Amino acid sequence: MKRVAILISGGGSNMLELVRDMVGDHPARPVLVASNDPAAGGLVKAAALGIPTAAVDHRPFGKGRQAFEAALLAEVEAARPDILCLAGFMRILTPGFIQRFEGRMLNIHPSLLPKYPGLHTHARALAAGDTEAGCTVHEVTADLDAGPILGQARVPVLPGDTEATLAARVLTAEHRLYPATLRRFAAGDRSPLFL
Ligand code: GRF
């Protein structure tokens, strides 16, 4: 049974979908939900589901990214995870942290990578007049939002879409894509899934 730690920064809707799917014959189980924000709503939801949680507030560390990551790593390593899932985690991790989990760290990004790495993906898709948008699950490497693609889901961009309506449609697709991709990855299948 693979042990999965999930890093969040906010509400954790993706985390909840991953946790809900890791039951029965699923080859993995959640062992930790950790956040860089002690007030992250997802921590309360995870605790209510009986999942161990941890919070390492990044703010007291100021520019000390290394010190923050060392504190976060201590919490994560204590859970002995086999796989690390970033789910709405909004801190950029240094290569030092990533190397510890190279090949077993996943992230979900709200665009059809390689299009629109970074932030404000929906606004950029709308500004470009794209007729399609979506989300990508990829392995995390030192290159931001550029690791091997493990899964993608496409949604239409509709006339009159705003950033909010498109974000909501993509988030629904994320909630389908991430659990399906983690299930395959935990079973040792790294072939990309296209929904
Ligand atoms: C959402 O914008 C989602 O597209 C991205 O992270 C943000 C929050 O996700 N992956 P969550 O609800 O905290 O999972």
XYZ file of C-alpha atoms and ligand atoms in Angstrom:
209
model
C 0.000 0.000 0.000
C 1.589 3.299 -1.073
C 1.666 6.136 1.466
C 0.562 9.518 0.063
C 1.257 12.937 1.605
C -0.690 15.901 0.182
C 0.456 19.545 0.348
C -2.185 22.273 0.226
C -2.395 26.033 0.709
C -6.133 26.648 0.764
C -9.534 24.965 0.685
C -8.115 21.653 -0.463
C -10.924 20.628 -2.820
C -8.423 18.585 -4.877
C -7.051 17.001 -1.677
C -10.565 15.962 -0.680
C -11.149 14.266 -4.045
C -7.831 12.401 -3.748
C -8.659 11.294 -0.196
C -12.199 10.211 -1.154
C -10.774 8.055 -3.957
C -8.068 6.334 -1.854
C -10.338 3.597 -0.518
C -11.056 -0.042 -1.248
C -8.788 -1.563 -3.868
C -6.945 1.725 -4.478
C -3.214 0.991 -4.133
C -2.584 4.060 -1.938
C -3.782 5.708 1.260
C -3.386 9.284 2.565
C -0.955 9.528 5.497
C -0.572 13.310 5.852
C -2.115 16.593 4.730
C 0.295 19.502 5.281
C 0.049 23.185 4.502
C 2.204 26.336 4.463
C -0.808 28.145 5.947
C -2.039 27.091 9.421
C -5.426 28.625 8.511
C -5.847 26.568 5.339
C -9.438 25.325 5.268
C -8.309 21.974 3.919
C -6.523 21.160 7.195
C -9.811 21.147 9.106
C -11.459 18.998 6.421
C -8.565 16.495 6.479
C -8.581 16.302 10.285
C -12.345 15.690 10.214
C -11.610 12.676 7.989
C -9.061 11.383 10.529
C -6.020 12.196 8.418
C -2.903 13.446 10.276
C -2.226 17.095 9.453
C 0.679 19.512 9.801
C 1.145 23.211 9.165
C 4.386 25.116 8.734
C 3.647 28.814 8.336
C 6.032 30.129 5.679
C 5.632 33.770 6.750
C 7.921 33.813 9.841
C 10.719 32.513 7.621
C 10.550 35.602 5.405
C 13.162 35.171 2.666
C 14.527 32.053 4.397
C 13.046 29.670 1.839
C 15.564 26.955 2.751
C 14.684 27.134 6.461
C 10.962 26.994 5.699
C 11.443 23.973 3.462
C 13.612 22.225 6.062
C 10.780 22.605 8.593
C 8.177 21.418 6.076
C 10.383 18.512 4.993
C 10.729 17.356 8.610
C 6.926 17.109 8.900
C 6.572 15.394 5.524
C 9.418 12.910 6.044
C 7.992 11.952 9.456
C 4.952 10.550 7.611
C 7.238 8.333 5.488
C 5.380 9.071 2.215
C 6.022 7.086 -0.967
C 4.282 9.745 -3.077
C 3.890 13.495 -2.544
C 0.913 15.268 -4.148
C 0.828 19.066 -4.469
C -2.828 20.115 -4.574
C -3.420 23.835 -4.664
C -0.023 24.291 -3.049
C 1.027 27.858 -3.783
C 4.704 27.940 -2.792
C 7.520 27.398 -5.289
C 9.774 24.622 -3.981
C 13.551 24.753 -4.396
C 15.436 22.059 -6.315
C 16.794 20.834 -2.941
C 13.309 19.917 -1.730
C 12.224 18.531 -5.092
C 15.274 16.263 -5.386
C 14.104 14.423 -2.234
C 10.952 13.372 -4.093
C 12.100 13.351 -7.730
C 10.023 10.833 -9.668
C 7.388 10.525 -6.935
C 5.978 14.076 -6.622
C 2.882 15.144 -8.552
C 1.206 18.498 -9.094
C -2.030 19.608 -10.693
C -1.871 22.784 -12.768
C -4.974 24.544 -14.108
C -3.946 24.741 -17.766
C -3.158 22.446 -20.704
C 0.634 22.465 -20.200
C 2.926 23.377 -21.815
C 0.514 26.292 -22.363
C 0.324 28.835 -19.534
C 2.794 27.690 -16.870
C 2.698 29.933 -13.785
C -0.242 31.957 -12.530
C -3.483 33.490 -13.912
C -3.927 30.651 -16.385
C -7.644 31.222 -17.001
C -7.253 34.958 -17.642
C -4.470 34.170 -20.128
C -6.554 31.549 -21.949
C -9.485 33.985 -22.205
C -7.222 36.828 -23.354
C -5.797 34.551 -26.054
C -9.302 33.696 -27.257
C -8.730 29.970 -26.676
C -11.773 27.788 -27.334
C -10.404 25.030 -25.097
C -8.827 25.000 -21.626
C -8.184 22.390 -18.979
C -5.792 20.998 -16.403
C -2.654 18.908 -16.229
C -1.187 16.502 -13.681
C 2.588 16.354 -14.053
C 5.627 15.073 -12.211
C 7.293 17.900 -10.316
C 10.839 18.693 -11.430
C 13.092 21.696 -10.819
C 11.608 23.376 -13.909
C 8.375 25.038 -12.768
C 5.247 23.394 -14.247
C 7.359 21.531 -16.804
C 7.773 17.929 -15.613
C 6.554 14.822 -17.511
C 2.806 14.979 -18.115
C 0.837 12.188 -16.383
C -2.670 13.354 -17.226
C -4.708 16.052 -18.943
C -8.397 16.930 -19.063
C -9.907 19.390 -21.553
C -12.934 21.645 -21.105
C -14.548 24.043 -23.592
C -14.221 27.786 -23.230
C -17.763 29.086 -23.710
C -18.928 32.485 -25.030
C -19.323 34.874 -22.123
C -16.961 32.903 -19.910
C -15.301 34.906 -17.176
C -12.184 33.910 -15.266
C -14.501 32.652 -12.511
C -16.764 30.548 -14.740
C -13.818 29.023 -16.560
C -11.955 28.365 -13.299
C -15.000 26.570 -11.919
C -15.297 24.388 -15.032
C -11.572 23.532 -14.936
C -11.726 22.774 -11.204
C -14.478 20.222 -11.872
C -12.186 18.584 -14.412
C -9.297 18.644 -11.889
C -11.460 16.742 -9.441
C -11.892 13.964 -12.019
C -8.355 13.986 -13.401
C -6.199 14.061 -10.269
C -7.712 10.989 -8.527
C -7.659 8.968 -11.747
C -4.035 9.933 -12.408
C -2.858 9.242 -8.831
C -4.543 5.833 -8.923
C -2.600 4.884 -12.052
C 0.656 6.364 -10.757
C 0.348 4.511 -7.432
C -0.187 1.286 -9.391
C 3.095 1.930 -11.194
C 1.561 3.102 -14.490
C 3.216 6.291 -15.702
C 1.522 6.340 -19.104
C -0.341 9.639 -19.512
C -4.121 9.687 -19.092
C -6.180 11.983 -21.334
C -9.751 12.700 -20.263
C -7.362 25.970 -7.808
O -7.219 27.197 -8.495
C -6.874 24.852 -8.675
O -7.083 25.168 -10.046
C -5.405 24.776 -8.378
O -5.266 25.155 -7.021
C -6.382 26.003 -6.643
C -7.027 25.589 -5.348
O -7.271 24.230 -5.398
N -4.914 23.436 -8.610
P -7.853 23.441 -4.088
O -9.344 23.700 -4.054
O -7.180 24.024 -2.864
O -7.530 22.010 -4.355
